[in-house]
Amino acid sequence: QLQLVQSGGGLVQPGGSLRLSCAASGTYFQDLAIQDLAIRWFRQAPGKEREGIACISVDYGGTYTTDYLDSVKGRFTISRDNVNNTVNLQMDNLKPEDTAVYYCAAGPNCNWNLSDYDYWGQGTQVTVSS
């Protein structure tokens, strides 16, 4: 059983920054090492569907790749710390429309569908408001 524990988030003014972290522990049922899992950040704003915003995965050559939702490109940066089995999401130049509950999720690769992710963090509120 894999556990994902999120930290970070909170209230910030427009233009500000926040950092979210997702710490993984346990085992993944497909016998993948935690370092080999894809981790995607999703968010869900009130009244809207949950959307994927950033993902990090590793290819067969050991190279990490990332992808981003267009609306967060250039503002958000996803990274991973394999020593601590943690994936971070640095969010800069935050806008009110970034307000949402943010979730991290683990799966075998960086698909965009929610159903492709087997384990989820508990969710973290991010509020961008003056």
Coordinates of C-alpha atoms in Angstrom, one line a residue:
Q1 CA 0.0 0.0 0.0
L2 CA 1.3 3.4 -1.0
Q3 CA 0.7 6.4 1.2
L4 CA 1.0 10.0 -0.1
V5 CA 1.1 12.8 2.5
Q6 CA 0.8 16.4 1.4
S7 CA 2.1 19.5 3.0
G8 CA 2.2 23.2 2.2
G9 CA -0.5 25.3 0.8
G10 CA -2.4 28.1 2.5
L11 CA -3.4 31.7 1.7
V12 CA -1.3 34.0 -0.5
Q13 CA -1.8 37.3 -2.2
P14 CA -1.9 37.4 -6.0
G15 CA 1.6 37.4 -7.4
G16 CA 2.9 35.4 -4.4
S17 CA 4.4 32.0 -4.1
L18 CA 3.6 28.7 -2.4
R19 CA 5.3 25.3 -2.3
L20 CA 3.4 22.0 -2.0
S21 CA 5.1 18.8 -1.1
C22 CA 4.0 15.2 -1.6
A23 CA 5.8 12.5 0.4
A24 CA 5.5 8.9 -0.6
S25 CA 6.0 5.8 1.5
G26 CA 5.1 2.2 1.3
T27 CA 4.9 0.0 -1.8
Y28 CA 3.2 0.2 -5.2
F29 CA 1.3 -2.8 -6.3
Q30 CA 2.9 -3.1 -9.7
D31 CA 6.3 -3.6 -8.0
L32 CA 7.5 -0.2 -9.1
A33 CA 10.0 1.5 -6.9
I34 CA 8.7 4.8 -5.6
Q35 CA 11.4 6.6 -7.5
D36 CA 10.0 5.1 -10.7
L37 CA 6.4 6.2 -10.2
A38 CA 4.8 9.1 -12.0
I39 CA 3.5 11.7 -9.7
R40 CA 0.9 14.2 -10.9
W41 CA -0.6 17.2 -9.2
F42 CA -4.2 17.8 -9.7
R43 CA -6.5 20.6 -8.5
Q44 CA -10.2 21.1 -8.0
A45 CA -11.8 24.5 -7.8
P46 CA -15.3 24.9 -6.3
G47 CA -17.9 23.8 -8.8
K48 CA -15.3 22.5 -11.3
E49 CA -13.9 19.2 -12.3
R50 CA -10.6 18.0 -11.0
E51 CA -7.8 18.8 -13.5
G52 CA -4.2 17.7 -13.9
I53 CA -1.7 20.5 -13.8
A54 CA 1.8 19.0 -13.6
C55 CA 3.5 15.6 -13.7
I56 CA 6.9 14.1 -13.3
S57 CA 8.0 10.7 -14.5
V58 CA 11.1 8.7 -15.4
D59 CA 11.7 7.0 -18.7
Y60 CA 13.5 3.7 -19.2
G61 CA 16.8 5.5 -19.6
G62 CA 16.4 7.1 -16.1
T63 CA 15.7 10.6 -17.4
Y64 CA 13.0 12.5 -15.6
T65 CA 10.4 14.3 -17.8
T66 CA 7.7 16.7 -16.8
D67 CA 4.5 18.1 -18.3
Y68 CA 2.4 21.1 -17.4
L69 CA -1.1 22.4 -18.0
D70 CA -0.8 25.4 -20.3
S71 CA -2.2 27.8 -17.8
V72 CA 0.5 27.1 -15.3
K73 CA 3.5 26.8 -17.6
G74 CA 6.2 29.2 -16.7
R75 CA 4.7 29.7 -13.2
F76 CA 4.7 26.2 -11.6
T77 CA 7.7 23.9 -11.3
I78 CA 7.5 20.2 -10.4
S79 CA 10.5 18.5 -9.0
R80 CA 11.3 15.4 -7.0
D81 CA 13.7 14.5 -4.2
N82 CA 14.4 10.8 -4.4
V83 CA 16.4 10.8 -1.2
N84 CA 13.2 11.7 0.7
N85 CA 10.7 10.2 -1.8
T86 CA 9.1 13.6 -2.2
V87 CA 7.7 15.5 -5.1
N88 CA 7.4 19.3 -4.8
L89 CA 5.3 21.8 -6.7
Q90 CA 6.7 25.3 -6.6
M91 CA 4.0 27.8 -7.5
D92 CA 5.0 31.3 -8.4
N93 CA 3.1 34.3 -9.6
L94 CA -0.1 32.9 -8.3
K95 CA -3.4 34.1 -9.6
P96 CA -6.9 34.1 -8.0
E97 CA -7.9 31.4 -10.6
D98 CA -5.3 29.1 -9.0
T99 CA -7.5 28.8 -5.9
A100 CA -8.4 25.2 -5.5
V101 CA -7.8 22.1 -3.4
Y102 CA -4.6 20.5 -4.7
Y103 CA -4.0 16.8 -4.8
C104 CA -1.0 14.7 -5.6
A105 CA -1.5 11.2 -7.1
A106 CA 0.8 8.3 -8.1
G107 CA 0.6 6.0 -11.1
P108 CA 2.8 4.1 -13.5
N109 CA 3.0 7.0 -16.0
C110 CA 2.0 10.6 -16.6
N111 CA -1.5 10.1 -18.1
W112 CA -3.9 13.0 -17.7
N113 CA -6.9 10.8 -16.7
L114 CA -7.8 10.7 -13.1
S115 CA -8.7 7.0 -13.3
D116 CA -5.0 6.2 -14.2
Y117 CA -3.9 7.1 -10.7
D118 CA -4.1 4.5 -8.0
Y119 CA -3.1 6.5 -4.9
W120 CA -4.0 10.0 -3.8
G121 CA -2.8 12.5 -1.2
Q122 CA -5.3 14.0 1.2
G123 CA -5.7 17.3 -0.5
T124 CA -4.4 20.8 0.4
Q125 CA -6.2 24.1 0.1
V126 CA -4.5 26.9 -1.8
T127 CA -6.3 30.2 -1.7
V128 CA -5.0 33.2 -3.8
S129 CA -6.7 36.4 -2.6
S130 CA -6.0 39.9 -1.7

